[in-house]
PDB file of C-alpha atoms in Angstrom:
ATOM      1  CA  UNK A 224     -65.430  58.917  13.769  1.00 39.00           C
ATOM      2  CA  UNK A 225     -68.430  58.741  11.230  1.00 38.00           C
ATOM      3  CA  UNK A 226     -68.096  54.952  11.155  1.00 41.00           C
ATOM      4  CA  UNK A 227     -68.953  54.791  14.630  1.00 41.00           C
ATOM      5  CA  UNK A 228     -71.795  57.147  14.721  1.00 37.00           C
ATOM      6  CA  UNK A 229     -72.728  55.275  11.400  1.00 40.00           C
ATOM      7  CA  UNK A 230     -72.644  51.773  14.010  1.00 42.00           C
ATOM      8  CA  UNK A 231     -74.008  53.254  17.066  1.00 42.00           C
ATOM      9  CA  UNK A 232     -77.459  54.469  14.340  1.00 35.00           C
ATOM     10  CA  UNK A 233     -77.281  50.828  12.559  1.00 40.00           C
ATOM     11  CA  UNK A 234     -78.209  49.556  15.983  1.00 40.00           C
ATOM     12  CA  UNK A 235     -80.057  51.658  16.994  1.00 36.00           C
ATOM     13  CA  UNK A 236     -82.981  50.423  13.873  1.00 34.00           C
ATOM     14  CA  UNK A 237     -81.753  47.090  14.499  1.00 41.00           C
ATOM     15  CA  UNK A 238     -83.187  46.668  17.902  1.00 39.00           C
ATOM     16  CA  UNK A 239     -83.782  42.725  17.345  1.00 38.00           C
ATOM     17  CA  UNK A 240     -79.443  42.386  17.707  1.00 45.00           C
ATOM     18  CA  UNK A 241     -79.438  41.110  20.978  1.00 45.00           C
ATOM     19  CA  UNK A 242     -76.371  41.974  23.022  1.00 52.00           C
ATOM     20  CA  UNK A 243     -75.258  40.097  25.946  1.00 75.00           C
ATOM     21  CA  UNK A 244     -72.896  41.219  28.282  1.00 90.00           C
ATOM     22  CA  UNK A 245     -69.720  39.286  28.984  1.00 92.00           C
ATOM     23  CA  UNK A 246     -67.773  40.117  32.430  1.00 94.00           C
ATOM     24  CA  UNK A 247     -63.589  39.447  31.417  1.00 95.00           C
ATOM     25  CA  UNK A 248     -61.004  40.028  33.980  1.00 95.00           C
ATOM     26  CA  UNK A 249     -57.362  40.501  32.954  1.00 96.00           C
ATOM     27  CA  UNK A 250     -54.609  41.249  35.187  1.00 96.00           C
ATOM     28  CA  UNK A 251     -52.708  44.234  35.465  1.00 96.00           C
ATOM     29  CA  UNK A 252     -49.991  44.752  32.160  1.00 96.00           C
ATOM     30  CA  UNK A 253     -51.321  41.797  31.010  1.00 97.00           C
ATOM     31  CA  UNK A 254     -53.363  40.526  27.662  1.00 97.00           C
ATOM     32  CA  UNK A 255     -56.565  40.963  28.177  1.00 97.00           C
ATOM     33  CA  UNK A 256     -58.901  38.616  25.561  1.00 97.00           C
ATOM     34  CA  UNK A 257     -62.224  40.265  24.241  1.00 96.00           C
ATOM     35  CA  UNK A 258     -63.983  38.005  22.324  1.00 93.00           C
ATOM     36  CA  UNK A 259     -66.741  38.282  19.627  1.00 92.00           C
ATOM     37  CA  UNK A 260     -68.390  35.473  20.529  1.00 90.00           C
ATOM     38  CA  UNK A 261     -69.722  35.648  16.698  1.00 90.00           C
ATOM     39  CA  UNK A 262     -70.725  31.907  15.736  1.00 88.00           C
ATOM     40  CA  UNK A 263     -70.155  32.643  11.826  1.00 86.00           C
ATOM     41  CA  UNK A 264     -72.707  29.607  11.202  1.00 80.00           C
ATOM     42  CA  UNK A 265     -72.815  30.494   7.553  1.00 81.00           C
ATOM     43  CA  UNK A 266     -69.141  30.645   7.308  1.00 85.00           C
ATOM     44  CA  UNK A 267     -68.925  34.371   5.835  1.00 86.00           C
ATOM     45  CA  UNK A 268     -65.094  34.833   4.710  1.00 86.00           C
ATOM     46  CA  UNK A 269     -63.491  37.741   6.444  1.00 86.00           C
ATOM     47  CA  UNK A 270     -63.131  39.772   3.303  1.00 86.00           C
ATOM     48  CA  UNK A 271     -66.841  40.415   3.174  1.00 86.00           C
ATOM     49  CA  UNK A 272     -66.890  41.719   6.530  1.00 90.00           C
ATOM     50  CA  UNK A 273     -66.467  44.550   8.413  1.00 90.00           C
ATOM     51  CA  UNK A 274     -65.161  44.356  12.320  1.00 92.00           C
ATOM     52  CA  UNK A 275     -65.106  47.305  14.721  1.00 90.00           C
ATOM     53  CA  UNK A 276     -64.572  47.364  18.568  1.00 95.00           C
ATOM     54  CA  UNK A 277     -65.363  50.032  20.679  1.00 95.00           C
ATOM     55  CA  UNK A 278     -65.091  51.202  24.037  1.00 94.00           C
ATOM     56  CA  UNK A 279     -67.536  52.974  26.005  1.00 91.00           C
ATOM     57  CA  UNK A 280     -69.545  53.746  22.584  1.00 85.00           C
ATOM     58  CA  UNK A 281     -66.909  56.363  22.178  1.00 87.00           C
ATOM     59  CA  UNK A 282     -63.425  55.390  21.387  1.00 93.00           C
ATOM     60  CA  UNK A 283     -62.242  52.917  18.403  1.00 94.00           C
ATOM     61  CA  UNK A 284     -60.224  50.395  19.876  1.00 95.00           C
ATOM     62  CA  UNK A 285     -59.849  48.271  16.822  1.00 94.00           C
ATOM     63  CA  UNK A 286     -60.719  47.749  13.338  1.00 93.00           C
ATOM     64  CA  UNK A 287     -60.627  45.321  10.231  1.00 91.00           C
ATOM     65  CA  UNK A 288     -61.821  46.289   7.012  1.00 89.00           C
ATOM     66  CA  UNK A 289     -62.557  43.737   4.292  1.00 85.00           C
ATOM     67  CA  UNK A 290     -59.665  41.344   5.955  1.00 85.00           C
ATOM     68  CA  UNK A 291     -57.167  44.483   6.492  1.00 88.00           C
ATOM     69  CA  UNK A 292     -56.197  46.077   9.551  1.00 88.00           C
ATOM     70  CA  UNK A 293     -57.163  50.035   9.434  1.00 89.00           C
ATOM     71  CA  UNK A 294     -55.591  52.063  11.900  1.00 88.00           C
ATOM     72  CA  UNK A 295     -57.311  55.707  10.567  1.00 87.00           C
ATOM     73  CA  UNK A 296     -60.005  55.672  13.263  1.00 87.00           C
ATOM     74  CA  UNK A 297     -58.277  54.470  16.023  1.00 91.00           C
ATOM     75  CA  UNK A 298     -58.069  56.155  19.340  1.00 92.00           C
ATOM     76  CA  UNK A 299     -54.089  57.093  19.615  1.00 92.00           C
ATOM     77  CA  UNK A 300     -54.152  55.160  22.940  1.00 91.00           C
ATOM     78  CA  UNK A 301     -54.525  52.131  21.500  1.00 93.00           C
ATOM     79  CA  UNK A 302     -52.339  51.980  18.347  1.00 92.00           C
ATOM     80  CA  UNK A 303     -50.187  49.156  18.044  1.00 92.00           C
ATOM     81  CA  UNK A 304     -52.092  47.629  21.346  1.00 94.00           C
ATOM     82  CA  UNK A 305     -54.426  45.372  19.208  1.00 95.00           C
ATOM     83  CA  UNK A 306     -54.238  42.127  18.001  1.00 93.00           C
ATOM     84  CA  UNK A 307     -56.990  40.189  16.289  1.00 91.00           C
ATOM     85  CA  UNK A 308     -57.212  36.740  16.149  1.00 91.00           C
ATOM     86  CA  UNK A 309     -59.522  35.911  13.195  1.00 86.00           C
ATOM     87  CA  UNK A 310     -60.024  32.399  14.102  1.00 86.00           C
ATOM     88  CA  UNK A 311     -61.343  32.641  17.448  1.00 90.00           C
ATOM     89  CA  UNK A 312     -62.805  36.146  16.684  1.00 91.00           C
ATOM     90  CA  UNK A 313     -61.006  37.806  19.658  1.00 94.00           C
ATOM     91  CA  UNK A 314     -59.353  41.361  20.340  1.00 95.00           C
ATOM     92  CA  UNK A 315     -56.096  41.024  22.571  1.00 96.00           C
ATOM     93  CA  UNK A 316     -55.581  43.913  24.394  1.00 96.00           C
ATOM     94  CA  UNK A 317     -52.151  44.115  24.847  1.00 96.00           C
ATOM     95  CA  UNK A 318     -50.298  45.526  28.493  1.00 95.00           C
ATOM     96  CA  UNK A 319     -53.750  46.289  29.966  1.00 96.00           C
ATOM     97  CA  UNK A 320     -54.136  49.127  32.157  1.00 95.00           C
ATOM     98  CA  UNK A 321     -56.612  50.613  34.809  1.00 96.00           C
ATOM     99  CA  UNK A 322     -57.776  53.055  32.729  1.00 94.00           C
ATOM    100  CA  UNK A 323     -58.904  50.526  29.984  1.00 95.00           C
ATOM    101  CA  UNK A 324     -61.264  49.162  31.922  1.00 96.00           C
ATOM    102  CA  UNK A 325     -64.970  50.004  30.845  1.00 95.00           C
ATOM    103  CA  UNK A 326     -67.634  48.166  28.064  1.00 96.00           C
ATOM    104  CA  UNK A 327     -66.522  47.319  24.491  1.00 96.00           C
ATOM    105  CA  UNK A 328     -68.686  46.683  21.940  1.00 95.00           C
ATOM    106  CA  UNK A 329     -67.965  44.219  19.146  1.00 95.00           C
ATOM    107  CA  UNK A 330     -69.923  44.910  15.860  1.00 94.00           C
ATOM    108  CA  UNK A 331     -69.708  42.953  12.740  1.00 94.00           C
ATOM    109  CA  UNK A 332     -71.239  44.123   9.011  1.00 92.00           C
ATOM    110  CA  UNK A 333     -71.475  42.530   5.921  1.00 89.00           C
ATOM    111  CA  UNK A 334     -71.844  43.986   2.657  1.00 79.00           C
ATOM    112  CA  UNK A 335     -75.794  43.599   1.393  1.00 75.00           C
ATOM    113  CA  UNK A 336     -76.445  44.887  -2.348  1.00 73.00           C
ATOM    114  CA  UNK A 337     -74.199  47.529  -2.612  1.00 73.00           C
ATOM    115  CA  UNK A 338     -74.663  48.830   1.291  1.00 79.00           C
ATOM    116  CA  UNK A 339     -73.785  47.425   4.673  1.00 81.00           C
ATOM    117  CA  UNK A 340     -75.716  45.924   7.687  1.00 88.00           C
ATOM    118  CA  UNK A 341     -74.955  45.043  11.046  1.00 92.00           C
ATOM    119  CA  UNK A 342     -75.041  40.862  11.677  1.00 92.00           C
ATOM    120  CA  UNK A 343     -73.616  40.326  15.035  1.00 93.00           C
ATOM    121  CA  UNK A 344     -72.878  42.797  17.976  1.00 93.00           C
ATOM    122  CA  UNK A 345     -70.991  41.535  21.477  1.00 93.00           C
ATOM    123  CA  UNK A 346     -70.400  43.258  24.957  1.00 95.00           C
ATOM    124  CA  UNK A 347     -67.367  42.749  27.264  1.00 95.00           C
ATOM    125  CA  UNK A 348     -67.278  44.684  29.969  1.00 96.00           C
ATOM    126  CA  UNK A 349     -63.476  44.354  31.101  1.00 96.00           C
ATOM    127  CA  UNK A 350     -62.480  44.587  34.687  1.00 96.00           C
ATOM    128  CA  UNK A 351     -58.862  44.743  35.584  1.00 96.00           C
ATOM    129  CA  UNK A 352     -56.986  42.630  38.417  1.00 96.00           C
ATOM    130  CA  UNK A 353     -54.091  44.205  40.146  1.00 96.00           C
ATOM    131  CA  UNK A 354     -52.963  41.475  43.286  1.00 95.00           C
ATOM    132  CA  UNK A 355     -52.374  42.724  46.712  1.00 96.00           C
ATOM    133  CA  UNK A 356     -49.434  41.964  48.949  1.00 96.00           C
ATOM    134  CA  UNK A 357     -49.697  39.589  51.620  1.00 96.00           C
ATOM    135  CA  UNK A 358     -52.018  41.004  54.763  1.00 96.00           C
ATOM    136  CA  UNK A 359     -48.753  42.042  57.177  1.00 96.00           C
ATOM    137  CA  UNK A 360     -49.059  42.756  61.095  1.00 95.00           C
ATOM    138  CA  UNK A 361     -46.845  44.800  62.777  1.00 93.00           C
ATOM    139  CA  UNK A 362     -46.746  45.423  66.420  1.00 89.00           C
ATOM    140  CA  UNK A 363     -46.705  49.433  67.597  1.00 85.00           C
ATOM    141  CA  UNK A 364     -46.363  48.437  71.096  1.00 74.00           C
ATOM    142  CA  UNK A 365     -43.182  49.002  72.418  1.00 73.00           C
ATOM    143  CA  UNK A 366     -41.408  47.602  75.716  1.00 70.00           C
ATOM    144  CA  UNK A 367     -42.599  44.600  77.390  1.00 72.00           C
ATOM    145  CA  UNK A 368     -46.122  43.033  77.624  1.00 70.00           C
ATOM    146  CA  UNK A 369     -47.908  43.574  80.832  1.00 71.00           C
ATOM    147  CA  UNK A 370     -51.447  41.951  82.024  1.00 68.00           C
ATOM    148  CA  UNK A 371     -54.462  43.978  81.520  1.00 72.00           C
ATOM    149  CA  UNK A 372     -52.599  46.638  79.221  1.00 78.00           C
ATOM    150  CA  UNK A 373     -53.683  46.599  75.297  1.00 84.00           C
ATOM    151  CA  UNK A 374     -51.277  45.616  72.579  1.00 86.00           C
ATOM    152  CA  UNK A 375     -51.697  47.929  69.706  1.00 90.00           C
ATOM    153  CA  UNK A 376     -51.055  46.232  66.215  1.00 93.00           C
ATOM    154  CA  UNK A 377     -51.607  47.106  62.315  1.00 95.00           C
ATOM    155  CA  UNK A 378     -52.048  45.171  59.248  1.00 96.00           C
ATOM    156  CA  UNK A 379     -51.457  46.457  55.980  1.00 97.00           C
ATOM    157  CA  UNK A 380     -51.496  45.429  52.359  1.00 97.00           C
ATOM    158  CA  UNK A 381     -50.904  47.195  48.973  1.00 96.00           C
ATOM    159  CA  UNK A 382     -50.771  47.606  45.272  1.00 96.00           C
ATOM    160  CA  UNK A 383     -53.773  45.971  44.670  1.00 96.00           C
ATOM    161  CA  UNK A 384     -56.824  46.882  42.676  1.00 96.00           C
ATOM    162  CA  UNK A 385     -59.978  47.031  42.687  1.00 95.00           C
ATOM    163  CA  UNK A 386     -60.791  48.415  45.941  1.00 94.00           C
ATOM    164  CA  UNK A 387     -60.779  45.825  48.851  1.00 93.00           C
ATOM    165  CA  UNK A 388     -64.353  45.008  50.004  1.00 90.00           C
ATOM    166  CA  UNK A 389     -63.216  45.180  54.133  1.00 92.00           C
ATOM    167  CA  UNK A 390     -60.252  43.624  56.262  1.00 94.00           C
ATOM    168  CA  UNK A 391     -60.807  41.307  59.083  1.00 94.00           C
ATOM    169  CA  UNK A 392     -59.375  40.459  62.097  1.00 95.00           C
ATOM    170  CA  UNK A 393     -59.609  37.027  63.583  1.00 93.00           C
ATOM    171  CA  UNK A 394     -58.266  36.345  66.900  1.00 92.00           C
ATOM    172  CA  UNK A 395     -57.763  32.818  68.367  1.00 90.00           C
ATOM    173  CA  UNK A 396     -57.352  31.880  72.244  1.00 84.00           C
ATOM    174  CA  UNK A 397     -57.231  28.109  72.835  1.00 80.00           C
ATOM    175  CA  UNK A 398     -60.146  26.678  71.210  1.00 82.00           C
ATOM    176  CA  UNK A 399     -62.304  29.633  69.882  1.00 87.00           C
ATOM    177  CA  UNK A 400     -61.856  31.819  67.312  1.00 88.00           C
ATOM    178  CA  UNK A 401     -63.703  35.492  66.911  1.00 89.00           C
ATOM    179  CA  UNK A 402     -63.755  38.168  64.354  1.00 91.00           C
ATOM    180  CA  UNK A 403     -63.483  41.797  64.915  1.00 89.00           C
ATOM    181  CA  UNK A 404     -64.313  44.198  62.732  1.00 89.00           C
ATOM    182  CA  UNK A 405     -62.121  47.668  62.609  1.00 86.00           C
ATOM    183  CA  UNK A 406     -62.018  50.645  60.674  1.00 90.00           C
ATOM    184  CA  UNK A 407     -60.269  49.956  57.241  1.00 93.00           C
ATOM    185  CA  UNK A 408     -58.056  53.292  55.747  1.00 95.00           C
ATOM    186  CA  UNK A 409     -58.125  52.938  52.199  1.00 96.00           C
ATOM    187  CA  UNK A 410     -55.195  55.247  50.083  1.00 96.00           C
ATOM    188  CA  UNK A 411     -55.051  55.224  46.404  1.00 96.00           C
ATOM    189  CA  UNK A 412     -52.001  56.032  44.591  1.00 96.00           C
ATOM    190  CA  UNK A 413     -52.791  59.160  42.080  1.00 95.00           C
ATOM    191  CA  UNK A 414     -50.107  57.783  39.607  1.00 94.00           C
ATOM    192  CA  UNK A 415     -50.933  54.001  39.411  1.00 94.00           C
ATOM    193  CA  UNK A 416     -54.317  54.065  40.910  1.00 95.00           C
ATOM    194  CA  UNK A 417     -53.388  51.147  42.924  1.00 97.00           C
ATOM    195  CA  UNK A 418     -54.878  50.618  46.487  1.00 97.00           C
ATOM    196  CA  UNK A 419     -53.261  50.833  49.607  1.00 97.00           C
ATOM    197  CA  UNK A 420     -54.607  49.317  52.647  1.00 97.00           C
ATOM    198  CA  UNK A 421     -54.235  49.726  56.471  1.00 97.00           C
ATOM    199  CA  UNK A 422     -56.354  48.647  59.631  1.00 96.00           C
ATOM    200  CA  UNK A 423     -55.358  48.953  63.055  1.00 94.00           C
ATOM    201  CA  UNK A 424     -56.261  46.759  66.519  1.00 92.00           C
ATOM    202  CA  UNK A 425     -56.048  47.344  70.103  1.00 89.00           C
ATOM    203  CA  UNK A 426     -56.563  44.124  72.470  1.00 85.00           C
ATOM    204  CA  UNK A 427     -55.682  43.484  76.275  1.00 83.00           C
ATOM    205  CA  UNK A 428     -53.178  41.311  76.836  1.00 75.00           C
ATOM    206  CA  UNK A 429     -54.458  38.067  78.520  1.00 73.00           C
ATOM    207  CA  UNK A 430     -51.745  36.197  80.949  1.00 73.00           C
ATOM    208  CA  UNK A 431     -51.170  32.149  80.387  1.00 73.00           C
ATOM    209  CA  UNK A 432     -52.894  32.315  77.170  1.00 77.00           C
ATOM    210  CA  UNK A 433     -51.393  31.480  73.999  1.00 85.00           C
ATOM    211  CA  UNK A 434     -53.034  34.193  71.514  1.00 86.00           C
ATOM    212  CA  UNK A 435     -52.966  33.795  67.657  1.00 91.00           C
ATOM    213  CA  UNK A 436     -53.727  36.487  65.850  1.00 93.00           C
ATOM    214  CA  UNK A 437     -54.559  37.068  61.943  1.00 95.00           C
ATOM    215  CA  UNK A 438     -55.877  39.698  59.492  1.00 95.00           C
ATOM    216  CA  UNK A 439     -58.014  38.846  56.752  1.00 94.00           C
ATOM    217  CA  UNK A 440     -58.534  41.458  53.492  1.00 95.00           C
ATOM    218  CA  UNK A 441     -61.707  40.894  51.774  1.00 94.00           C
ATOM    219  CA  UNK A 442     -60.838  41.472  47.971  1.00 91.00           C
ATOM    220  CA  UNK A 443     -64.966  40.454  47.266  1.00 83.00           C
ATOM    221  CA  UNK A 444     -66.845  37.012  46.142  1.00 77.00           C
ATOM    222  CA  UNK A 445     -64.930  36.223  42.915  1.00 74.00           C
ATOM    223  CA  UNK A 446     -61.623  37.603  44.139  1.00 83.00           C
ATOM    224  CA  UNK A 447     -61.538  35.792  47.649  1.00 88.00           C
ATOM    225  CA  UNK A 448     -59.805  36.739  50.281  1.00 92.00           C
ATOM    226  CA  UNK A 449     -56.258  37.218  51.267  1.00 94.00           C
ATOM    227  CA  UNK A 450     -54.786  36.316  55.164  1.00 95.00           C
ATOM    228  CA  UNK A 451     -51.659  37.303  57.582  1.00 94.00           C
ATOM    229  CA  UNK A 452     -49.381  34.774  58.715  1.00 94.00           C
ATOM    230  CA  UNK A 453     -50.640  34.319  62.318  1.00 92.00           C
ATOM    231  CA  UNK A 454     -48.773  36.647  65.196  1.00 90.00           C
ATOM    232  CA  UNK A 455     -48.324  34.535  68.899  1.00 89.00           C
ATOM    233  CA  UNK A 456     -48.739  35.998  71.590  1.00 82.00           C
ATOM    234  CA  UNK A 457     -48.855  34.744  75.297  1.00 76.00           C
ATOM    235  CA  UNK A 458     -47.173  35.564  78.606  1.00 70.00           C
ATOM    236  CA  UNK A 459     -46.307  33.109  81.314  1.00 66.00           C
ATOM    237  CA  UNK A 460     -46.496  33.113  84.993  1.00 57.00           C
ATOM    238  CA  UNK A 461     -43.365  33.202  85.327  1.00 51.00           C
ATOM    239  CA  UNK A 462     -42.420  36.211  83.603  1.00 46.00           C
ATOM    240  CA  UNK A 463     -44.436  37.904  85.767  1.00 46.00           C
ATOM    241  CA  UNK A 464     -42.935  36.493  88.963  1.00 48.00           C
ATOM    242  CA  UNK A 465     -39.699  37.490  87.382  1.00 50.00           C
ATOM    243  CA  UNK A 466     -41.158  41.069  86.456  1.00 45.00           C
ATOM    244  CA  UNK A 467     -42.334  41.160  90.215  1.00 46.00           C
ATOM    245  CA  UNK A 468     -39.040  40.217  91.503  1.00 45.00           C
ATOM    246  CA  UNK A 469     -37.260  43.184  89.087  1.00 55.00           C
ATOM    247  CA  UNK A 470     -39.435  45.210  90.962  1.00 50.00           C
ATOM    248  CA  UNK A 471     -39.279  44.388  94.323  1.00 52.00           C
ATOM    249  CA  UNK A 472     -35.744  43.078  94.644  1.00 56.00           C
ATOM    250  CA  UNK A 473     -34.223  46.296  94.629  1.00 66.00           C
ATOM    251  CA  UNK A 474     -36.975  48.403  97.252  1.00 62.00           C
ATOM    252  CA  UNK A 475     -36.456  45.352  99.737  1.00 67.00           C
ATOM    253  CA  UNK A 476     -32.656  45.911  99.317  1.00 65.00           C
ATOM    254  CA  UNK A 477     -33.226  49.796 100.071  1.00 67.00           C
ATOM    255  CA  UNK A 478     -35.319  48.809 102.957  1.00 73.00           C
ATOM    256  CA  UNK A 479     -32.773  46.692 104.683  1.00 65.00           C
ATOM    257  CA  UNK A 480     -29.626  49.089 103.907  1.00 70.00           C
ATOM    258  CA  UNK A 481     -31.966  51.489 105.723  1.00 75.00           C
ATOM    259  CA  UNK A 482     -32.936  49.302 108.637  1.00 74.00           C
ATOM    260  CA  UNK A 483     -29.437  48.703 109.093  1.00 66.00           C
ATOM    261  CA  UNK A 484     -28.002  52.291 108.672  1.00 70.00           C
ATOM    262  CA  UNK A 485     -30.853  53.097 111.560  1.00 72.00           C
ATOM    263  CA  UNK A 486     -29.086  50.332 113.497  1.00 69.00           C
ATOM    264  CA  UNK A 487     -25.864  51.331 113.510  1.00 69.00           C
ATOM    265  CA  UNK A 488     -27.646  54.789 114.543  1.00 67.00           C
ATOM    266  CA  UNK A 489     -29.363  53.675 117.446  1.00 69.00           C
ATOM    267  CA  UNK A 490     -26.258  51.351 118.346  1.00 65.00           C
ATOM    268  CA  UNK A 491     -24.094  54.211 118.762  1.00 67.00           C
ATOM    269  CA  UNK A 492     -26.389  56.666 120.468  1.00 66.00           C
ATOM    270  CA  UNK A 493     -26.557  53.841 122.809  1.00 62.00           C
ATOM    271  CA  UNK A 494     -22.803  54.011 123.425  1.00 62.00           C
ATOM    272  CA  UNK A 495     -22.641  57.221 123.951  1.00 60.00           C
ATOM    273  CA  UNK A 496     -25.046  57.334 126.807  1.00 55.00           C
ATOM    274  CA  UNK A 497     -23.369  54.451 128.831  1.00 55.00           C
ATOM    275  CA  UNK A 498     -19.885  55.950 128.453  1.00 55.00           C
ATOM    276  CA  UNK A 499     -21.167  58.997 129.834  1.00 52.00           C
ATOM    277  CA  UNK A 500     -23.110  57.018 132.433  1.00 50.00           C
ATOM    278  CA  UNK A 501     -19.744  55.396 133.545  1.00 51.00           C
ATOM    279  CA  UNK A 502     -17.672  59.095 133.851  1.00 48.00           C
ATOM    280  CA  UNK A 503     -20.125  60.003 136.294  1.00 41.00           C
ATOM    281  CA  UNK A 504     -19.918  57.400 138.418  1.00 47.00           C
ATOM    282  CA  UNK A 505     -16.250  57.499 138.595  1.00 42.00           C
ATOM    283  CA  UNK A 506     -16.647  60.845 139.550  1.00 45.00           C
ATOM    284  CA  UNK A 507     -18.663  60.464 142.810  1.00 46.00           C
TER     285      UNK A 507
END
């Protein structure tokens, strides 16, 4: 570690080392490339030269000493992780992970009269892309649709990474589309720190209207956006005749039955009383 305090105090007195900051996204257990971006205008052999990367100012992620690979200062996390590609001047960062995102620091010396000095510095700050599932809807409501009730759905998504930005939900009746926003529950997965993402919508149901409905996850401006294959919805008129007729069929059928039980009632009662109307006459 006294090489790297010896770097991070050879910059400090050489504050005219300008040090730009590169942004570099790699995906998730992927190869992620750091680059130098060292011009080597005065074509300095690698022999004479000392490279070092570091992350975060702290750990040493790789370095090459006089055109040999040392490994004695090397974080353990990243041993046999490196590659360097001399050519291009460029670290691969082999199976990148979450946790190795962060700012490395490329710093080149050359030997100067018996000493060292610091020629070239670089910054990558590495970022690390993990993709999301498709946005997926899934209806909660159970039986059958009914006018003027609300149909309660949920989208979800997950493994992704970075955190999602917002999710979206654009519904569609005949020619006009509008966007609702709704509470987004975010979840992230102690393990793999991957996100998990859920958002859930309640909307009436609207009768003789086809309804298309889609979620939409934000992922942020360079990552875009990711959408649900639309759900249809719609109910006809004559489903709810139908549903009207389930209903009614059977009270009307209960109503007559008893109409004509009370019939048969009042048909006999009648009976009676002119049978017993006729015995009396016989009588007198």
């Amino acid at each position: 570690m006294e090489v790297c305090i010896f770097f991070l105090y050879a910059m400090i007195l050489l504050p005219g080392i300008a040090a730009s900051v590169h942004q570099v996204k790699s995906f998730l257990n992927h190869t992620a490339y750091l680059s130098c971006y060292f011009p080597n205008s005065q074509e300095i052999e690698i022999k004479d030269l000392r490279v070092f990367w570091q992350k975060d100012s702290v750990e040493v992620v790789h370095e090459v000493y006089h055109g040999q690979e040392k490994h004695d200062n090397l974080s353990p996390k990243y041993i046999n992780r490196t590659k360097m590609d001399i050519d291009k001047w460029t670290l691969q960062l082999l199976n990148a992970g979450i946790v190795d995102e962060g700012h490395y620091t490329c710093i080149i010396q050359q030997k100067d009269k018996g000493s060292s000095k610091v020629i070239h510095t670089s910054e990558c700050l590495l970022h690390i892309i993990a993709n999301y599932s498709q946005p997926e809807i899934a209806r909660l409501h159970t039986g059958e649709l009914k006018p003027n009730e609300y149909l309660n759905l949920s989208c979800s998504s997950s493994g992704g990474y970075p955190e999602p930005k917002q999710m979206t939900w654009l519904i569609s009746q005949e020619n006009t589309t509008s966007r609702l926003m709704s509470q987004m529950n975010v979840s992230q997965d102690a393990v793999t720190k991957l996100y998990n993402v859920t958002s859930k919508l309640n909307i009436p149901v609207t009768m003789n209207t086809l309804t298309n409905i889609s979620c939409l996850l934000h992922l942020g401006e360079q990552l875009g956006s990711l959408v649900s294959v639309p759900l249809a919805i719609e109910i006809q008129r004559e489903e709810m005749e139908q549903a009207k007729i389930n209903f009614f069929g059977p009270l009307i059928a209960v109503i007559v039955l008893i109409t004509f039980l009370l019939g048969l009632v009042i048909l006999k009662k009648n009976r009676n009383i002119s049978s017993t109307n006729q015995s009396v006459s016989l009588a007198v």
